[in-house]
Amino acid sequence: MTDPVEVRIVPTIDQIGETDWDACAHPSGVGRPIDPFTTYRFLHALETSGSVGEGTGWAPRYMHVLHGTQTIAVAPMYVKSHSQGEYIFDHNWAHAYENAGGNYYPKLQISVPFTPASGRRFLTRDGFESTGISALIQGVVQLGTDNDISSAHITFCTPKEAEIGQEIGLLSRASQQFHWLNDGYDSFDDFLASLSSRKRKNIRKERASAHAFGGEIEILTGDDIRPEHWDAFWVFYQDTGARKWGTPYLTRAFFNCIQADMRDDVVLMLAKDGETYVAGALNFIGADTLYGRYWGCVRDIPCMHFELCYYAAIEYAIGNKLSRVEAGAQGHHKLARGYLPVTTHSLHWIRDDGFRSAIAQFLNEERKAVDRENEILTSYGPFKRIDVQETD
């Protein structure tokens, strides 16, 4: 007799537990997870630090699928009362829906809060991929239908998940980011050699400008990261958060949690002038990818943003045999620095048939525009043309 499949919704991740959650988030249990953001440690840090939860507009409602007594699938789901911290923008959708007399919020969001990094959103135990994904998708649609919720959004999912979701009837959306890809480079100079002469010279000039600020740049990970480094980075993060979002998304306690449980998965790149840290970038390390997440400074230093967020990240990836650097959302300025356009994916369920039809038409046109822009921008990339011989 086949055990039934049950979908539960729970408000705290510890009701599922680290062992069962990570059996789905990191099924092999070997080496680093593909990405650190869907692990128990990261999501638990968001929750226990108060970065999500009451008063944040991100109310956790984790999905938990059981086959008999065994956990076979989980998903990080939140009830949202706004559209902040998602990086797949639906503000115009909300305005249109509410102008027509509907209530767009609350909505359901399956994502990693404040993290525009692509990865699995339907997390399944090995051997239960089909059953688990089907149960999660059916579960979120049923939850939205039963509670008269306007919509559900699965953001920065994998291309395979987007394909499966579209086959089931969800709307698929294409967006754009810029990623650096490691073409087997042995060093940063090896990477530079692949660029056109003009771009190569510009990067060398920017790196020299950044390093001429009068101090030193530290690359820190694991036990080399100490509380004073987080104290400095918190100041940087607050400054960036205040300018970009009004208030920072993450609390100071979040970084304490990361220090305690994830410091081996973190790279801090800090600029230090004398005894004072003046700028920094925070990265997370995946199995094959370096994820750039946050940047900030207390002093405007020419080209330091480019150095810490882009060039130092590339150098770290090459040195550690990583295949990719994802430097966050948007940013056409990344193109000249070796980061090429890629398509990212999300899925959307819209309860109202008329609104769903309008959104589907919009997404079809948007997808064509993203494809065209990616093709054009790639042709303007900084890399040498195949048949062109250049010297410095």
Short mmCIF file of C-alpha atoms in Angstrom, two decimals:
data_model
loop_
_atom_site.label_atom_id
_atom_site.label_comp_id
_atom_site.label_asym_id
_atom_site.label_seq_id
_atom_site.Cartn_x
_atom_site.Cartn_y
_atom_site.Cartn_z
CA MET A 1 0.00 0.00 0.00
CA THR A 2 1.34 3.40 -0.98
CA ASP A 3 1.64 5.91 1.84
CA PRO A 4 -0.35 9.13 1.29
CA VAL A 5 1.33 12.43 0.53
CA GLU A 6 0.50 15.22 2.97
CA VAL A 7 1.29 18.93 2.60
CA ARG A 8 1.66 20.89 5.82
CA ILE A 9 2.19 24.61 6.36
CA VAL A 10 4.21 25.59 9.43
CA PRO A 11 5.20 29.07 10.74
CA THR A 12 8.71 28.27 11.94
CA ILE A 13 11.44 26.29 10.23
CA ASP A 14 12.41 24.52 13.44
CA GLN A 15 9.06 22.71 13.28
CA ILE A 16 10.55 20.86 10.32
CA GLY A 17 14.06 20.66 11.74
CA GLU A 18 17.52 20.94 10.24
CA THR A 19 17.95 17.26 9.39
CA ASP A 20 14.71 16.93 7.44
CA TRP A 21 15.01 20.36 5.80
CA ASP A 22 18.57 19.84 4.59
CA ALA A 23 17.78 16.32 3.40
CA CYS A 24 15.84 18.21 0.73
CA ALA A 25 17.91 21.40 0.43
CA HIS A 26 21.23 19.52 0.24
CA PRO A 27 20.26 15.93 -0.63
CA SER A 28 23.77 14.56 -1.18
CA GLY A 29 25.01 15.83 2.16
CA VAL A 30 28.50 15.93 0.64
CA GLY A 31 30.59 19.09 0.29
CA ARG A 32 29.01 22.50 0.03
CA PRO A 33 25.33 22.85 -0.89
CA ILE A 34 24.73 24.00 -4.47
CA ASP A 35 23.76 27.32 -2.93
CA PRO A 36 23.73 28.25 0.75
CA PHE A 37 20.55 30.32 0.71
CA THR A 38 17.98 27.54 0.93
CA THR A 39 19.80 25.69 3.71
CA TYR A 40 18.31 25.49 7.18
CA ARG A 41 21.14 27.61 8.59
CA PHE A 42 20.50 30.60 6.32
CA LEU A 43 16.71 30.58 6.55
CA HIS A 44 16.84 29.98 10.30
CA ALA A 45 19.20 32.95 10.65
CA LEU A 46 16.71 35.19 8.84
CA GLU A 47 13.94 34.02 11.14
CA THR A 48 15.68 34.02 14.52
CA SER A 49 17.33 37.39 13.85
CA GLY A 50 13.97 39.03 13.22
CA SER A 51 14.86 39.86 9.61
CA VAL A 52 11.64 38.06 8.64
CA GLY A 53 8.56 37.61 10.78
CA GLU A 54 6.24 39.96 12.63
CA GLY A 55 6.41 43.54 11.43
CA THR A 56 8.60 42.84 8.39
CA GLY A 57 5.96 41.99 5.79
CA TRP A 58 7.56 38.56 5.42
CA ALA A 59 5.53 36.07 7.47
CA PRO A 60 7.10 32.58 7.21
CA ARG A 61 4.81 29.75 6.13
CA TYR A 62 7.16 26.91 5.26
CA MET A 63 5.76 24.13 3.09
CA HIS A 64 6.43 20.61 4.36
CA VAL A 65 5.55 17.54 2.29
CA LEU A 66 5.47 14.13 3.96
CA HIS A 67 5.20 10.71 2.37
CA GLY A 68 3.90 8.76 5.32
CA THR A 69 6.26 9.92 8.07
CA GLN A 70 9.17 10.80 5.79
CA THR A 71 9.88 14.38 4.70
CA ILE A 72 10.20 14.34 0.91
CA ALA A 73 9.94 18.05 0.00
CA VAL A 74 10.04 21.52 1.53
CA ALA A 75 9.82 25.11 0.26
CA PRO A 76 10.59 28.51 1.82
CA MET A 77 7.23 30.26 1.56
CA TYR A 78 6.14 33.61 3.00
CA VAL A 79 2.91 35.58 3.23
CA LYS A 80 3.77 39.05 1.92
CA SER A 81 2.04 42.33 2.71
CA HIS A 82 4.21 44.31 0.26
CA SER A 83 6.59 43.70 -2.65
CA GLN A 84 9.86 44.80 -1.09
CA GLY A 85 13.03 42.69 -1.02
CA GLU A 86 12.05 40.42 -3.92
CA TYR A 87 13.95 41.84 -6.96
CA ILE A 88 11.33 40.50 -9.38
CA PHE A 89 9.18 43.57 -9.60
CA ASP A 90 5.39 43.33 -9.55
CA HIS A 91 4.51 46.81 -8.21
CA ASN A 92 2.66 47.67 -11.44
CA TRP A 93 0.69 44.44 -11.16
CA ALA A 94 -0.34 45.39 -7.62
CA HIS A 95 -1.40 48.90 -8.69
CA ALA A 96 -3.43 47.59 -11.62
CA TYR A 97 -5.16 44.93 -9.50
CA GLU A 98 -6.04 47.34 -6.74
CA ASN A 99 -7.17 50.05 -9.17
CA ALA A 100 -9.61 47.47 -10.52
CA GLY A 101 -11.01 46.98 -7.00
CA GLY A 102 -9.08 43.90 -5.87
CA ASN A 103 -6.78 43.27 -2.92
CA TYR A 104 -3.36 42.28 -4.23
CA TYR A 105 -1.96 41.80 -0.74
CA PRO A 106 -1.46 39.51 1.03
CA LYS A 107 0.21 37.36 -1.58
CA LEU A 108 2.30 34.19 -1.35
CA GLN A 109 6.01 34.20 -2.11
CA ILE A 110 8.26 31.15 -2.49
CA SER A 111 11.72 32.63 -2.45
CA VAL A 112 14.75 33.44 -0.35
CA PRO A 113 14.09 36.87 1.18
CA PHE A 114 16.32 39.73 0.02
CA THR A 115 18.36 37.35 -2.15
CA PRO A 116 18.23 37.61 -5.96
CA ALA A 117 20.26 34.45 -6.49
CA SER A 118 18.89 31.67 -8.66
CA GLY A 119 18.48 28.21 -7.20
CA ARG A 120 16.00 25.47 -6.44
CA ARG A 121 12.81 26.67 -4.79
CA PHE A 122 11.03 23.29 -4.71
CA LEU A 123 13.43 21.35 -2.51
CA THR A 124 13.08 17.58 -2.71
CA ARG A 125 14.72 14.52 -1.25
CA ASP A 126 16.55 12.33 -3.78
CA GLY A 127 14.15 9.97 -5.51
CA PHE A 128 11.07 12.11 -4.80
CA GLU A 129 11.62 14.93 -7.30
CA SER A 130 8.45 14.45 -9.34
CA THR A 131 6.16 13.69 -6.40
CA GLY A 132 7.64 16.43 -4.24
CA ILE A 133 7.52 19.23 -6.83
CA SER A 134 3.98 18.29 -7.85
CA ALA A 135 2.83 18.33 -4.22
CA LEU A 136 4.47 21.71 -3.54
CA ILE A 137 2.95 23.38 -6.61
CA GLN A 138 -0.49 21.91 -5.99
CA GLY A 139 -0.18 22.90 -2.33
CA VAL A 140 0.58 26.56 -2.95
CA VAL A 141 -2.20 26.85 -5.57
CA GLN A 142 -4.69 25.18 -3.23
CA LEU A 143 -3.65 27.45 -0.36
CA GLY A 144 -4.11 30.54 -2.51
CA THR A 145 -7.48 29.36 -3.84
CA ASP A 146 -8.88 28.38 -0.46
CA ASN A 147 -7.90 31.68 1.12
CA ASP A 148 -8.87 34.02 -1.75
CA ILE A 149 -5.26 35.14 -2.13
CA SER A 150 -4.56 37.13 -5.28
CA SER A 151 -1.36 35.45 -6.38
CA ALA A 152 1.64 33.29 -5.64
CA HIS A 153 5.18 33.94 -6.90
CA ILE A 154 8.13 31.57 -7.13
CA THR A 155 11.13 33.79 -7.84
CA PHE A 156 14.66 33.04 -9.06
CA CYS A 157 13.84 29.37 -9.61
CA THR A 158 15.88 27.08 -11.84
CA PRO A 159 15.19 26.78 -15.59
CA LYS A 160 14.01 23.19 -14.98
CA GLU A 161 11.54 24.31 -12.31
CA ALA A 162 10.29 27.05 -14.62
CA GLU A 163 9.71 24.45 -17.33
CA ILE A 164 7.85 22.11 -14.96
CA GLY A 165 5.75 24.93 -13.53
CA GLN A 166 4.80 26.16 -16.99
CA GLU A 167 3.74 22.66 -17.99
CA ILE A 168 1.48 22.50 -14.93
CA GLY A 169 -0.10 25.84 -15.84
CA LEU A 170 1.84 28.52 -13.96
CA LEU A 171 2.97 31.67 -15.77
CA SER A 172 6.70 31.85 -16.49
CA ARG A 173 8.61 35.12 -16.36
CA ALA A 174 12.06 35.93 -17.75
CA SER A 175 14.35 38.53 -16.19
CA GLN A 176 17.95 39.59 -16.66
CA GLN A 177 21.10 39.46 -14.54
CA PHE A 178 24.83 39.68 -15.28
CA HIS A 179 27.07 36.76 -14.32
CA TRP A 180 30.78 36.14 -14.76
CA LEU A 181 31.67 32.72 -16.17
CA ASN A 182 35.02 31.03 -15.57
CA ASP A 183 36.36 29.81 -18.90
CA GLY A 184 39.06 27.71 -17.25
CA TYR A 185 41.21 30.72 -16.31
CA ASP A 186 44.38 30.08 -14.31
CA SER A 187 44.71 33.65 -13.02
CA PHE A 188 43.15 37.10 -13.23
CA ASP A 189 45.73 38.00 -15.87
CA ASP A 190 44.57 34.98 -17.86
CA PHE A 191 41.03 36.37 -17.70
CA LEU A 192 42.26 39.81 -18.77
CA ALA A 193 43.98 38.25 -21.77
CA SER A 194 40.57 37.15 -23.07
CA LEU A 195 39.31 40.74 -23.21
CA SER A 196 39.65 43.35 -25.90
CA SER A 197 42.63 45.65 -25.44
CA ARG A 198 40.52 48.68 -24.48
CA LYS A 199 38.51 46.80 -21.85
CA ARG A 200 41.63 45.13 -20.49
CA LYS A 201 43.38 48.48 -20.05
CA ASN A 202 40.32 50.01 -18.38
CA ILE A 203 40.09 47.20 -15.82
CA ARG A 204 43.79 47.53 -15.00
CA LYS A 205 43.31 51.27 -14.55
CA GLU A 206 40.29 50.78 -12.26
CA ARG A 207 42.08 48.21 -10.12
CA ALA A 208 45.12 50.45 -9.77
CA SER A 209 42.88 53.37 -8.80
CA ALA A 210 41.13 51.32 -6.12
CA HIS A 211 44.37 50.00 -4.64
CA ALA A 212 45.85 53.51 -4.50
CA PHE A 213 43.52 54.62 -1.69
CA GLY A 214 46.32 54.44 0.87
CA GLY A 215 45.30 51.33 2.76
CA GLU A 216 44.98 47.60 2.20
CA ILE A 217 42.33 45.14 1.08
CA GLU A 218 41.63 42.08 3.20
CA ILE A 219 39.94 38.90 1.94
CA LEU A 220 38.51 37.05 4.94
CA THR A 221 36.66 33.79 5.39
CA GLY A 222 36.01 31.24 8.12
CA ASP A 223 37.73 31.80 11.46
CA ASP A 224 39.60 34.81 10.08
CA ILE A 225 36.32 36.72 10.31
CA ARG A 226 35.95 38.29 13.74
CA PRO A 227 33.19 40.32 15.45
CA GLU A 228 34.89 43.64 14.64
CA HIS A 229 34.66 42.82 10.94
CA TRP A 230 30.90 42.39 11.25
CA ASP A 231 30.69 45.63 13.26
CA ALA A 232 32.35 47.45 10.38
CA PHE A 233 30.27 45.72 7.73
CA TRP A 234 27.05 46.51 9.59
CA VAL A 235 27.85 50.21 9.24
CA PHE A 236 28.41 49.76 5.51
CA TYR A 237 25.20 47.75 5.13
CA GLN A 238 23.13 50.32 6.99
CA ASP A 239 24.39 53.10 4.74
CA THR A 240 23.54 51.17 1.57
CA GLY A 241 20.17 50.07 2.96
CA ALA A 242 19.20 53.59 3.94
CA ARG A 243 20.00 54.91 0.47
CA LYS A 244 18.42 52.06 -1.51
CA TRP A 245 15.45 50.90 0.56
CA GLY A 246 14.94 53.49 3.29
CA THR A 247 15.68 50.98 6.04
CA PRO A 248 17.95 47.90 5.95
CA TYR A 249 16.22 44.56 5.40
CA LEU A 250 18.55 42.57 7.63
CA THR A 251 19.04 43.09 11.37
CA ARG A 252 22.39 43.25 13.14
CA ALA A 253 21.55 39.92 14.78
CA PHE A 254 21.49 38.25 11.36
CA PHE A 255 25.22 38.78 10.95
CA ASN A 256 25.84 37.29 14.40
CA CYS A 257 23.94 34.19 13.28
CA ILE A 258 26.01 34.02 10.08
CA GLN A 259 29.22 34.32 12.09
CA ALA A 260 28.14 31.49 14.39
CA ASP A 261 26.85 29.03 11.79
CA MET A 262 28.00 30.04 8.29
CA ARG A 263 31.36 31.80 8.49
CA ASP A 264 32.96 29.05 6.39
CA ASP A 265 30.41 29.84 3.67
CA VAL A 266 31.22 33.57 3.65
CA VAL A 267 33.91 35.74 2.07
CA LEU A 268 34.25 39.31 3.35
CA MET A 269 36.25 41.70 1.18
CA LEU A 270 37.18 44.74 3.24
CA ALA A 271 39.14 47.90 2.50
CA LYS A 272 41.08 49.11 5.54
CA ASP A 273 42.77 52.50 5.96
CA GLY A 274 45.03 52.37 8.98
CA GLU A 275 42.90 50.89 11.75
CA THR A 276 39.61 51.86 10.13
CA TYR A 277 37.55 49.78 7.71
CA VAL A 278 36.11 52.07 5.06
CA ALA A 279 34.36 49.76 2.55
CA GLY A 280 33.33 46.15 2.18
CA ALA A 281 31.50 43.49 0.19
CA LEU A 282 29.85 40.33 1.50
CA ASN A 283 29.84 37.15 -0.59
CA PHE A 284 28.48 33.66 0.01
CA ILE A 285 30.16 30.54 -1.36
CA GLY A 286 28.18 27.81 -3.12
CA ALA A 287 29.36 24.49 -4.49
CA ASP A 288 30.39 26.06 -7.80
CA THR A 289 29.41 29.73 -7.54
CA LEU A 290 30.40 32.83 -5.59
CA TYR A 291 27.36 34.94 -4.77
CA GLY A 292 27.94 38.65 -4.25
CA ARG A 293 25.30 39.97 -1.89
CA TYR A 294 25.92 43.29 -0.12
CA TRP A 295 28.23 46.26 -0.47
CA GLY A 296 28.73 49.48 1.44
CA CYS A 297 31.24 52.16 2.38
CA VAL A 298 31.76 55.12 4.67
CA ARG A 299 34.10 56.91 2.26
CA ASP A 300 33.83 57.39 -1.47
CA ILE A 301 36.95 55.80 -2.97
CA PRO A 302 37.28 55.80 -6.77
CA CYS A 303 36.64 52.35 -8.27
CA MET A 304 36.52 50.60 -4.87
CA HIS A 305 33.01 49.30 -5.58
CA PHE A 306 34.25 47.71 -8.81
CA GLU A 307 37.28 46.24 -7.06
CA LEU A 308 35.55 44.64 -4.08
CA CYS A 309 32.32 43.58 -5.78
CA TYR A 310 33.54 42.49 -9.22
CA TYR A 311 37.29 42.10 -9.66
CA ALA A 312 38.17 40.64 -6.25
CA ALA A 313 35.21 38.28 -6.67
CA ILE A 314 36.52 37.11 -10.04
CA GLU A 315 39.98 36.63 -8.59
CA TYR A 316 38.59 34.62 -5.67
CA ALA A 317 36.52 32.44 -8.01
CA ILE A 318 39.52 31.69 -10.22
CA GLY A 319 41.71 30.90 -7.24
CA ASN A 320 39.12 28.57 -5.75
CA LYS A 321 38.10 26.85 -9.00
CA LEU A 322 34.55 28.22 -8.98
CA SER A 323 32.73 28.35 -12.29
CA ARG A 324 30.59 31.43 -11.82
CA VAL A 325 30.18 34.73 -9.99
CA GLU A 326 26.67 36.06 -9.51
CA ALA A 327 27.01 39.69 -8.52
CA GLY A 328 23.38 40.44 -7.64
CA ALA A 329 20.47 42.00 -9.44
CA GLN A 330 20.62 44.19 -12.54
CA GLY A 331 23.56 46.42 -13.47
CA HIS A 332 24.44 47.05 -17.13
CA HIS A 333 27.75 48.53 -15.92
CA LYS A 334 28.85 44.96 -15.13
CA LEU A 335 29.05 44.14 -18.84
CA ALA A 336 32.29 46.08 -19.38
CA ARG A 337 33.80 44.21 -16.42
CA GLY A 338 33.33 40.71 -17.79
CA TYR A 339 29.83 39.91 -16.54
CA LEU A 340 27.53 38.77 -19.35
CA PRO A 341 23.72 38.89 -19.47
CA VAL A 342 21.84 35.74 -18.51
CA THR A 343 18.15 34.96 -18.21
CA THR A 344 16.69 34.31 -14.77
CA HIS A 345 13.32 32.70 -14.19
CA SER A 346 10.25 32.95 -12.00
CA LEU A 347 6.78 31.40 -11.87
CA HIS A 348 3.48 33.07 -11.05
CA TRP A 349 -0.02 31.90 -10.18
CA ILE A 350 -2.79 34.48 -10.59
CA ARG A 351 -6.19 33.63 -9.12
CA ASP A 352 -8.37 35.98 -11.22
CA ASP A 353 -8.79 34.67 -14.79
CA GLY A 354 -9.02 38.11 -16.42
CA PHE A 355 -6.01 39.46 -14.60
CA ARG A 356 -4.10 36.27 -15.33
CA SER A 357 -4.77 36.68 -19.05
CA ALA A 358 -3.47 40.26 -19.01
CA ILE A 359 -0.34 39.25 -17.09
CA ALA A 360 0.29 36.34 -19.48
CA GLN A 361 0.22 38.73 -22.45
CA PHE A 362 2.59 41.12 -20.69
CA LEU A 363 5.01 38.31 -19.79
CA ASN A 364 5.09 37.06 -23.37
CA GLU A 365 6.14 40.48 -24.65
CA GLU A 366 8.58 40.98 -21.76
CA ARG A 367 10.24 37.64 -22.49
CA LYS A 368 10.82 38.63 -26.12
CA ALA A 369 12.35 41.93 -24.99
CA VAL A 370 14.67 40.19 -22.51
CA ASP A 371 15.82 37.73 -25.18
CA ARG A 372 16.52 40.55 -27.63
CA GLU A 373 18.41 42.65 -25.09
CA ASN A 374 20.50 39.70 -23.91
CA GLU A 375 21.51 38.95 -27.48
CA ILE A 376 22.42 42.56 -28.22
CA LEU A 377 24.33 43.09 -24.97
CA THR A 378 26.28 39.87 -25.40
CA SER A 379 27.44 41.09 -28.79
CA TYR A 380 28.78 44.23 -27.07
CA GLY A 381 30.62 42.22 -24.41
CA PRO A 382 34.25 42.98 -23.52
CA PHE A 383 35.75 39.80 -24.92
CA LYS A 384 37.97 39.55 -27.97
CA ARG A 385 36.45 38.74 -31.29
CA ILE A 386 37.57 35.31 -32.47
CA ASP A 387 39.57 36.41 -35.50
CA VAL A 388 41.09 39.59 -34.06
CA GLN A 389 44.70 39.69 -32.91
CA GLU A 390 45.42 42.40 -30.34
CA THR A 391 48.35 43.60 -28.30
CA ASP A 392 48.61 46.03 -25.43
#
